[in-house]
Tab-separated table of C-alpha atoms in Angstrom:
chain	number	residue	atom	x	y	z
A	605	GLY	CA	-10.695	-1.691	-16.288
A	606	GLU	CA	-12.696	-0.393	-13.142
A	607	ASN	CA	-11.106	2.548	-11.699
A	608	VAL	CA	-11.377	5.417	-8.899
A	609	GLU	CA	-9.708	7.928	-9.004
A	610	GLN	CA	-9.993	10.845	-5.640
A	611	HIS	CA	-8.698	14.225	-5.302
A	612	PRO	CA	-6.606	15.768	-3.265
A	613	SER	CA	-4.087	13.512	-2.033
A	614	THR	CA	-3.933	15.646	0.961
A	615	LEU	CA	-6.231	18.554	2.001
A	616	SER	CA	-5.105	20.790	4.846
A	617	VAL	CA	-8.226	22.568	5.900
A	618	GLN	CA	-9.106	25.249	9.826
A	619	GLU	CA	-11.362	23.707	11.907
A	620	GLY	CA	-14.498	24.774	11.625
A	621	ASP	CA	-14.039	25.277	7.538
A	622	SER	CA	-15.856	23.015	5.133
A	623	ALA	CA	-13.582	19.790	3.856
A	624	VAL	CA	-14.610	18.403	-0.136
A	625	ILE	CA	-13.490	15.272	-1.739
A	626	LYS	CA	-13.920	13.980	-4.932
A	627	CYS	CA	-13.755	11.044	-6.814
A	628	THR	CA	-15.061	10.350	-10.689
A	629	TYR	CA	-15.814	6.837	-11.502
A	630	SER	CA	-14.724	4.735	-15.022
A	631	ASP	CA	-18.134	2.559	-15.016
A	632	SER	CA	-21.642	3.728	-15.543
A	633	ALA	CA	-23.391	0.519	-14.369
A	634	SER	CA	-21.825	1.232	-11.174
A	635	ASN	CA	-25.106	1.570	-8.453
A	636	TYR	CA	-22.680	1.738	-4.932
A	637	PHE	CA	-20.266	4.317	-3.764
A	638	PRO	CA	-18.884	4.352	0.455
A	639	TRP	CA	-16.792	7.637	1.484
A	640	TYR	CA	-14.207	5.180	4.011
A	641	LYS	CA	-12.608	6.945	6.573
A	642	GLN	CA	-9.593	6.192	8.369
A	643	GLU	CA	-7.573	6.733	11.776
A	644	LEU	CA	-4.167	6.711	12.052
A	645	GLY	CA	-2.979	2.696	13.031
A	646	LYS	CA	-5.909	2.231	12.618
A	647	ARG	CA	-8.966	0.305	10.435
A	648	PRO	CA	-11.337	2.220	7.525
A	649	GLN	CA	-14.460	2.175	8.968
A	650	LEU	CA	-17.566	2.782	6.475
A	651	ILE	CA	-18.922	6.643	7.207
A	652	ILE	CA	-21.388	7.515	4.319
A	653	ASP	CA	-22.436	5.562	1.137
A	654	ILE	CA	-25.069	6.678	-1.067
A	655	ARG	CA	-26.586	4.350	-3.835
A	656	SER	CA	-27.392	6.149	-7.770
A	657	ASN	CA	-30.728	6.805	-7.059
A	658	VAL	CA	-30.173	9.310	-4.961
A	659	GLY	CA	-27.909	12.239	-5.766
A	660	GLU	CA	-27.038	13.266	-2.863
A	661	LYS	CA	-27.090	12.119	1.886
A	662	LYS	CA	-26.208	13.792	4.625
A	663	ASP	CA	-25.528	12.281	8.259
A	664	GLN	CA	-26.002	14.701	10.771
A	665	ARG	CA	-21.462	17.190	9.581
A	666	ILE	CA	-21.394	14.905	6.341
A	667	ALA	CA	-22.467	14.438	2.914
A	668	VAL	CA	-21.937	12.849	-0.130
A	669	THR	CA	-23.534	13.700	-2.914
A	670	LEU	CA	-23.526	11.223	-6.576
A	671	ASN	CA	-23.453	13.235	-10.097
A	672	LYS	CA	-24.444	10.367	-12.358
A	673	THR	CA	-24.301	12.335	-15.954
A	674	ALA	CA	-20.909	12.674	-15.317
A	675	LYS	CA	-19.942	9.786	-13.513
A	676	HIS	CA	-18.656	11.466	-10.369
A	677	PHE	CA	-19.418	11.550	-6.388
A	678	SER	CA	-18.271	13.475	-3.896
A	679	LEU	CA	-17.546	13.564	0.247
A	680	HIS	CA	-18.674	16.538	2.349
A	681	ILE	CA	-17.789	17.895	5.311
A	682	THR	CA	-18.583	20.676	7.523
A	683	GLU	CA	-18.243	22.547	10.519
A	684	THR	CA	-14.454	20.074	10.778
A	685	GLN	CA	-12.667	19.292	13.591
A	686	PRO	CA	-10.260	17.837	14.837
A	687	GLU	CA	-11.229	14.455	14.987
A	688	ASP	CA	-11.763	14.463	11.225
A	689	SER	CA	-7.917	14.197	10.215
A	690	ALA	CA	-8.000	10.211	9.445
A	691	VAL	CA	-7.618	9.386	5.906
A	692	TYR	CA	-10.495	9.620	3.733
A	693	PHE	CA	-11.241	6.912	1.103
A	694	CYS	CA	-13.773	6.966	-1.769
A	695	ALA	CA	-14.956	3.990	-3.191
A	696	ALA	CA	-17.539	2.523	-6.280
A	697	LEU	CA	-18.797	-1.094	-6.618
A	698	PHE	CA	-19.025	-2.476	-9.898
A	699	GLY	CA	-20.582	-5.706	-10.257
A	700	ASN	CA	-21.910	-7.472	-7.278
A	701	GLU	CA	-18.842	-8.043	-4.869
A	702	LYS	CA	-16.040	-5.553	-5.924
A	703	LEU	CA	-15.330	-2.018	-4.775
A	704	THR	CA	-12.882	-0.092	-6.234
A	705	PHE	CA	-11.370	2.006	-3.967
A	706	GLY	CA	-9.511	5.382	-4.533
A	707	THR	CA	-5.897	5.744	-3.587
A	708	GLY	CA	-7.648	7.894	-0.369
A	709	THR	CA	-7.074	11.371	0.983
A	710	ARG	CA	-5.152	13.014	3.548
A	711	LEU	CA	-7.338	15.348	5.580
A	712	THR	CA	-5.824	17.498	8.692
A	713	ILE	CA	-7.377	19.685	10.788
A	714	ILE	CA	-5.473	22.374	12.034
A	715	PRO	CA	-6.829	23.949	15.223
B	1423	ASP	CA	-21.696	-6.517	15.989
B	1424	VAL	CA	-19.789	-7.577	13.190
B	1425	LYS	CA	-16.452	-9.083	14.409
B	1426	VAL	CA	-13.273	-10.032	12.092
B	1427	THR	CA	-9.737	-10.072	12.875
B	1428	GLN	CA	-6.283	-11.621	11.702
B	1429	SER	CA	-4.270	-13.011	13.295
B	1430	SER	CA	-1.216	-10.535	13.622
B	1431	ARG	CA	-0.691	-7.183	14.149
B	1432	TYR	CA	2.847	-7.513	13.379
B	1433	LEU	CA	4.499	-9.539	11.207
B	1434	VAL	CA	9.076	-10.509	9.779
B	1435	LYS	CA	9.528	-12.346	8.297
B	1436	ARG	CA	12.656	-13.601	5.791
B	1437	THR	CA	12.769	-13.075	1.262
B	1438	GLY	CA	11.423	-16.334	-0.070
B	1439	GLU	CA	10.497	-18.259	3.505
B	1440	LYS	CA	6.745	-18.906	2.242
B	1441	VAL	CA	3.789	-16.230	4.981
B	1442	PHE	CA	0.308	-17.469	6.101
B	1443	LEU	CA	-1.537	-14.346	7.169
B	1444	GLU	CA	-5.693	-15.750	8.045
B	1445	CYS	CA	-8.438	-13.576	8.117
B	1446	VAL	CA	-11.848	-14.978	10.383
B	1447	GLN	CA	-15.376	-13.365	10.748
B	1448	ASP	CA	-18.124	-13.760	13.070
B	1449	MET	CA	-20.764	-13.285	10.960
B	1450	ASP	CA	-21.278	-15.724	8.414
B	1451	HIS	CA	-20.455	-13.237	5.582
B	1452	GLU	CA	-20.109	-14.663	1.978
B	1453	ASN	CA	-17.242	-12.421	0.395
B	1454	MET	CA	-14.363	-11.858	1.659
B	1455	PHE	CA	-11.208	-10.117	0.694
B	1456	TRP	CA	-7.882	-8.660	1.055
B	1457	TYR	CA	-6.180	-5.454	0.528
B	1458	ARG	CA	-3.100	-4.149	0.824
B	1459	GLN	CA	-2.569	-1.136	1.800
B	1460	ASP	CA	0.643	1.401	0.379
B	1461	PRO	CA	1.189	5.113	1.106
B	1462	GLY	CA	-0.513	6.521	-2.394
B	1463	LEU	CA	-1.328	3.791	-3.753
B	1464	GLY	CA	-5.477	3.142	-1.862
B	1465	LEU	CA	-5.624	-0.506	-1.328
B	1466	ARG	CA	-5.398	-2.026	-3.530
B	1467	LEU	CA	-7.758	-6.335	-3.914
B	1468	ILE	CA	-5.228	-8.913	-4.647
B	1469	TYR	CA	-8.234	-11.508	-4.489
B	1470	PHE	CA	-11.717	-11.987	-2.918
B	1471	SER	CA	-13.546	-15.000	-2.609
B	1472	TYR	CA	-17.403	-15.192	-2.645
B	1473	ASP	CA	-17.652	-18.678	-1.487
B	1474	VAL	CA	-16.423	-22.015	0.716
B	1475	LYS	CA	-13.692	-22.682	-1.780
B	1476	MET	CA	-14.714	-20.511	-4.824
B	1477	LYS	CA	-11.651	-17.313	-5.263
B	1478	GLU	CA	-11.492	-14.324	-7.772
B	1479	LYS	CA	-8.799	-12.764	-8.425
B	1480	GLY	CA	-8.334	-8.998	-7.598
B	1481	ASP	CA	-5.943	-6.147	-9.319
B	1482	ILE	CA	-2.744	-7.361	-8.023
B	1483	PRO	CA	-2.946	-10.645	-7.943
B	1484	GLU	CA	0.417	-11.646	-8.602
B	1485	GLY	CA	3.013	-13.421	-6.609
B	1486	TYR	CA	-0.118	-13.907	-3.266
B	1487	SER	CA	-2.898	-17.117	-3.381
B	1488	VAL	CA	-6.009	-17.692	-1.595
B	1489	SER	CA	-7.570	-21.004	0.222
B	1490	ARG	CA	-10.845	-20.912	2.232
B	1491	GLU	CA	-11.850	-24.393	3.423
B	1492	LYS	CA	-14.633	-22.729	6.069
B	1493	LYS	CA	-16.293	-19.836	5.358
B	1494	GLU	CA	-15.679	-17.816	7.971
B	1495	ARG	CA	-11.984	-17.765	7.308
B	1496	PHE	CA	-9.860	-16.624	3.834
B	1497	SER	CA	-6.322	-16.859	4.111
B	1498	LEU	CA	-3.198	-15.319	2.172
B	1499	ILE	CA	-0.091	-16.668	1.404
B	1500	LEU	CA	2.671	-15.683	-0.024
B	1501	GLU	CA	4.906	-18.764	-1.170
B	1502	SER	CA	8.044	-17.369	-1.642
B	1503	ALA	CA	8.237	-13.235	0.011
B	1504	SER	CA	10.210	-11.354	-1.093
B	1505	THR	CA	11.209	-7.301	-0.316
B	1506	ASN	CA	8.351	-5.649	-2.448
B	1507	GLN	CA	6.005	-7.786	-0.960
B	1508	THR	CA	6.304	-6.085	2.542
B	1509	SER	CA	3.148	-3.673	3.344
B	1510	MET	CA	0.475	-3.078	5.030
B	1511	TYR	CA	-2.258	-5.872	4.483
B	1512	LEU	CA	-6.646	-5.305	5.461
B	1513	CYS	CA	-8.321	-8.426	4.541
B	1514	ALA	CA	-12.211	-7.388	4.365
B	1515	SER	CA	-15.741	-9.347	4.615
B	1516	LYS	CA	-19.626	-8.693	3.587
B	1517	MET	CA	-22.707	-10.141	2.555
B	1518	GLY	CA	-24.227	-10.643	-0.408
B	1519	GLY	CA	-25.530	-6.544	0.061
B	1520	GLU	CA	-22.858	-3.090	-0.074
B	1521	THR	CA	-21.462	-2.523	3.326
B	1522	GLN	CA	-17.437	-3.657	3.589
B	1523	TYR	CA	-15.680	-5.190	7.060
B	1524	PHE	CA	-12.063	-4.442	7.786
B	1525	GLY	CA	-10.090	-6.624	10.011
B	1526	PRO	CA	-6.934	-4.474	12.136
B	1527	GLY	CA	-4.502	-5.265	9.292
B	1528	THR	CA	-1.001	-6.569	8.733
B	1529	ARG	CA	1.309	-4.838	9.536
B	1530	LEU	CA	4.642	-7.663	7.048
B	1531	LEU	CA	8.247	-6.397	6.549
B	1532	VAL	CA	10.255	-8.793	4.235
B	1533	LEU	CA	14.389	-8.336	4.839
């Protein structure tokens, strides 16, 4: 079945440094890859997404890269700030309706 | 602005009780989803619905059922609650495109 693996499960970085979270997916037909951020006690919210016809997308300090051949995609956060501390989930769209999520990465920014 | 609401933020139920979790969205979205979120396991899909009175099993449907009598409302039913159903339950909705919006979640404790 569809599978999304996410690494690492926890990540601590010094404020100002970069953070990278990686995901791999199983179905080569997947064509949409969103990233969600979930702050403590709050709902997951979409922060960035990428479609299979592009290799990279950037939005201020956040970027996502996609390697369709290797079936992996990554989230990059530069110049990290305390408010970046959260759990991040990657996901891949299988078929037209169903997102399969990774198991999440707890990111902690150390002041 | 998309709004997805859930009937309760916290619920405490006893083993064997029938439990109803309600989700309402106000954006005329076709697709609605129920997930459960557990530490280390990410977001796992229980059921989803792509139209009124339509439902599809997700990855972990055992012990759950759903109802979608109106487009804006998607209910998750635990016919006989068990302690292993203690979890955070998240509802989500989307149109035919990919961006998915989450509700605030219901934290259910089954004693």
